[in-house]
mmCIF file of C-alpha atoms in Angstrom:
data_model
loop_
_atom_site.group_PDB
_atom_site.id
_atom_site.type_symbol
_atom_site.label_atom_id
_atom_site.label_comp_id
_atom_site.label_asym_id
_atom_site.label_seq_id
_atom_site.Cartn_x
_atom_site.Cartn_y
_atom_site.Cartn_z
ATOM 1 C CA MET A 1 143.364 141.727 140.344
ATOM 2 C CA ALA A 2 145.489 141.268 137.457
ATOM 3 C CA ALA A 3 145.340 142.500 133.951
ATOM 4 C CA ILE A 4 142.221 140.859 132.068
ATOM 5 C CA VAL A 5 142.832 140.664 128.309
ATOM 6 C CA VAL A 6 140.328 139.765 125.574
ATOM 7 C CA GLN A 7 140.303 139.721 121.839
ATOM 8 C CA GLN A 8 137.966 139.586 119.003
ATOM 9 C CA LYS A 9 138.511 139.443 115.252
ATOM 10 C CA ILE A 10 136.042 141.738 113.553
ATOM 11 C CA ASP A 11 135.506 141.669 109.673
ATOM 12 C CA ARG A 12 135.758 145.420 109.262
ATOM 13 C CA ALA A 13 138.919 147.795 108.829
ATOM 14 C CA PRO A 14 140.151 149.377 111.838
ATOM 15 C CA MET A 15 138.618 152.947 111.137
ATOM 16 C CA ARG A 16 135.015 151.184 111.009
ATOM 17 C CA VAL A 17 135.781 149.371 114.346
ATOM 18 C CA ALA A 18 137.125 152.681 115.994
ATOM 19 C CA ARG A 19 134.106 154.728 114.750
ATOM 20 C CA LEU A 20 131.803 152.630 116.663
ATOM 21 C CA MET A 21 134.096 151.509 119.562
ATOM 22 C CA LEU A 22 135.502 154.724 120.712
ATOM 23 C CA ASP A 23 132.607 156.922 120.699
ATOM 24 C CA PRO A 24 131.275 156.549 124.391
ATOM 25 C CA ARG A 25 127.804 157.403 123.049
ATOM 26 C CA ASN A 26 127.674 153.807 121.607
ATOM 27 C CA ASP A 27 128.814 152.161 124.903
ATOM 28 C CA PRO A 28 125.068 150.982 125.824
ATOM 29 C CA LYS A 29 124.879 149.257 122.617
ATOM 30 C CA TRP A 30 128.071 146.991 123.333
ATOM 31 C CA ILE A 31 129.056 147.183 126.760
ATOM 32 C CA ASP A 32 126.569 145.217 129.072
ATOM 33 C CA GLY A 33 127.365 147.198 132.343
ATOM 34 C CA ALA A 34 126.880 150.543 130.654
ATOM 35 C CA LYS A 35 123.152 151.719 130.482
ATOM 36 C CA ARG A 36 123.765 155.292 130.268
ATOM 37 C CA VAL A 37 126.593 157.969 129.138
ATOM 38 C CA GLU A 38 126.824 161.612 129.857
ATOM 39 C CA ALA A 39 128.683 162.225 126.525
ATOM 40 C CA PRO A 40 130.838 165.630 126.470
ATOM 41 C CA ALA A 41 130.403 168.100 124.006
ATOM 42 C CA VAL A 42 133.795 167.929 122.734
ATOM 43 C CA ASP A 43 135.595 164.853 121.337
ATOM 44 C CA ALA A 44 135.779 162.424 123.844
ATOM 45 C CA THR A 45 139.136 161.119 122.618
ATOM 46 C CA GLU A 46 140.937 164.286 123.540
ATOM 47 C CA ILE A 47 143.449 163.821 126.185
ATOM 48 C CA GLY A 48 141.971 165.016 129.724
ATOM 49 C CA VAL A 49 138.509 164.678 128.417
ATOM 50 C CA ARG A 50 136.003 162.950 131.075
ATOM 51 C CA VAL A 51 132.957 160.796 130.339
ATOM 52 C CA LYS A 52 130.398 159.735 133.000
ATOM 53 C CA ARG A 53 128.642 156.406 132.765
ATOM 54 C CA HIS A 54 125.798 154.804 134.501
ATOM 55 C CA GLY A 55 125.190 151.313 134.772
ATOM 56 C CA ALA A 56 125.020 147.995 136.910
ATOM 57 C CA PHE A 57 127.288 145.207 137.511
ATOM 58 C CA TRP A 58 126.264 142.093 139.568
ATOM 59 C CA GLY A 59 123.055 143.773 140.419
ATOM 60 C CA ARG A 60 124.330 146.934 141.827
ATOM 61 C CA ASN A 61 123.716 150.041 140.177
ATOM 62 C CA PHE A 62 126.747 152.901 140.152
ATOM 63 C CA SER A 63 128.436 155.353 138.095
ATOM 64 C CA TRP A 64 131.890 156.058 137.169
ATOM 65 C CA VAL A 65 133.846 158.490 135.379
ATOM 66 C CA THR A 66 136.921 157.834 132.975
ATOM 67 C CA GLU A 67 139.474 160.303 131.623
ATOM 68 C CA THR A 68 141.181 159.877 128.136
ATOM 69 C CA VAL A 69 144.968 159.449 128.912
ATOM 70 C CA ALA A 70 146.256 158.075 125.628
ATOM 71 C CA PHE A 71 144.626 158.222 122.168
ATOM 72 C CA GLU A 72 146.139 157.044 118.638
ATOM 73 C CA SER A 73 143.583 157.606 115.913
ATOM 74 C CA ASP A 74 141.574 154.338 114.869
ATOM 75 C CA ARG A 75 144.224 152.183 116.950
ATOM 76 C CA LYS A 76 144.402 152.881 120.507
ATOM 77 C CA LEU A 77 142.230 154.482 123.617
ATOM 78 C CA VAL A 78 143.252 154.378 127.054
ATOM 79 C CA LEU A 79 140.632 155.406 129.829
ATOM 80 C CA LYS A 80 141.655 155.893 133.524
ATOM 81 C CA TYR A 81 139.103 155.394 136.061
ATOM 82 C CA VAL A 82 139.038 158.895 138.060
ATOM 83 C CA GLU A 83 135.599 158.377 140.055
ATOM 84 C CA GLY A 84 133.530 155.661 140.971
ATOM 85 C CA PRO A 85 134.009 152.074 142.418
ATOM 86 C CA MET A 86 136.759 151.135 140.157
ATOM 87 C CA THR A 87 140.402 152.180 139.894
ATOM 88 C CA GLY A 88 142.948 151.583 137.342
ATOM 89 C CA ASP A 89 142.589 151.884 133.630
ATOM 90 C CA VAL A 90 141.255 150.145 130.426
ATOM 91 C CA THR A 91 142.797 150.000 126.884
ATOM 92 C CA TYR A 92 141.083 149.633 123.586
ATOM 93 C CA GLU A 93 143.276 148.623 120.793
ATOM 94 C CA ILE A 94 142.506 147.934 117.258
ATOM 95 C CA VAL A 95 144.994 146.449 114.690
ATOM 96 C CA PRO A 96 144.784 145.569 111.138
ATOM 97 C CA ASP A 97 144.349 141.780 110.786
ATOM 98 C CA ALA A 98 143.973 140.471 107.033
ATOM 99 C CA ASP A 99 140.742 141.911 105.739
ATOM 100 C CA GLY A 100 139.629 143.228 109.087
ATOM 101 C CA SER A 101 140.880 144.057 112.591
ATOM 102 C CA LEU A 102 141.948 142.464 116.045
ATOM 103 C CA VAL A 103 140.474 144.342 118.804
ATOM 104 C CA THR A 104 141.971 143.910 122.255
ATOM 105 C CA LEU A 105 140.497 144.800 125.407
ATOM 106 C CA ARG A 106 143.029 145.078 128.410
ATOM 107 C CA SER A 107 141.422 146.031 131.838
ATOM 108 C CA ASN A 108 143.613 146.785 134.514
ATOM 109 C CA THR A 109 141.211 147.514 137.397
ATOM 110 C CA SER A 110 140.400 146.953 140.901
ATOM 111 C CA SER A 111 137.157 147.420 142.854
ATOM 112 C CA PRO A 112 136.027 147.017 146.257
ATOM 113 C CA MET A 113 133.382 144.743 145.104
ATOM 114 C CA GLU A 114 135.665 142.007 144.456
ATOM 115 C CA LEU A 115 134.652 138.776 145.113
ATOM 116 C CA PRO A 116 136.048 135.465 144.599
ATOM 117 C CA GLY A 117 135.796 134.422 140.864
ATOM 118 C CA ALA A 118 135.656 138.198 139.941
ATOM 119 C CA SER A 119 138.394 137.972 137.424
ATOM 120 C CA THR A 120 136.710 135.138 135.673
ATOM 121 C CA PHE A 121 133.369 136.804 135.640
ATOM 122 C CA LEU A 122 134.881 139.846 134.335
ATOM 123 C CA LYS A 123 136.889 138.072 131.359
ATOM 124 C CA ARG A 124 133.704 136.582 130.198
ATOM 125 C CA THR A 125 131.687 139.791 130.433
ATOM 126 C CA LEU A 126 134.363 141.626 128.397
ATOM 127 C CA GLN A 127 134.335 138.737 125.986
ATOM 128 C CA ALA A 128 130.739 139.113 125.561
ATOM 129 C CA ASP A 129 130.912 142.851 124.949
ATOM 130 C CA LEU A 130 133.484 142.354 122.378
ATOM 131 C CA LYS A 131 131.110 139.795 120.791
ATOM 132 C CA ARG A 132 128.469 142.198 120.644
ATOM 133 C CA LEU A 133 130.971 145.020 119.199
ATOM 134 C CA LYS A 134 131.361 142.665 116.523
ATOM 135 C CA ALA A 135 127.874 142.173 115.736
ATOM 136 C CA LEU A 136 127.269 145.882 115.627
ATOM 137 C CA VAL A 137 130.518 146.752 113.457
ATOM 138 C CA GLU A 138 129.632 143.936 111.193
ATOM 139 C CA ARG A 139 126.136 144.799 110.547
ATOM 140 C CA GLN A 140 127.596 147.880 108.745
ATOM 141 C CA PRO A 141 128.453 147.664 105.002
ATOM 142 C CA LYS A 142 132.149 146.907 104.208
#
């Protein structure tokens, strides 16, 4: 599967977006497929830290583990899939944009569950995730 890229403008500073987006304990609040997270006792943005997530996609329950492979404070997080049905990586990027932020989610993943139309479905799912993130972040005071 080719890389899937979605973007969302959020009316808050990158630091505020990052605080919510880059903490895996918040994943179930904005990522539709993530139902439960086993958050590590250490900072999940540290290189080499692994986080286990449990969720569902297309009606199938599964778990997956990501490992932090790159991090730039309040700007970028790259996670590599190391266990579970997906391979590849996902990148979260937050850049200043006028009075807010432009958030980009880039998924370079493949899965044995791939079916015709999977890319289109995943792109819609990721865009919906970013809309939920926007709503959560923008509920916070400026």
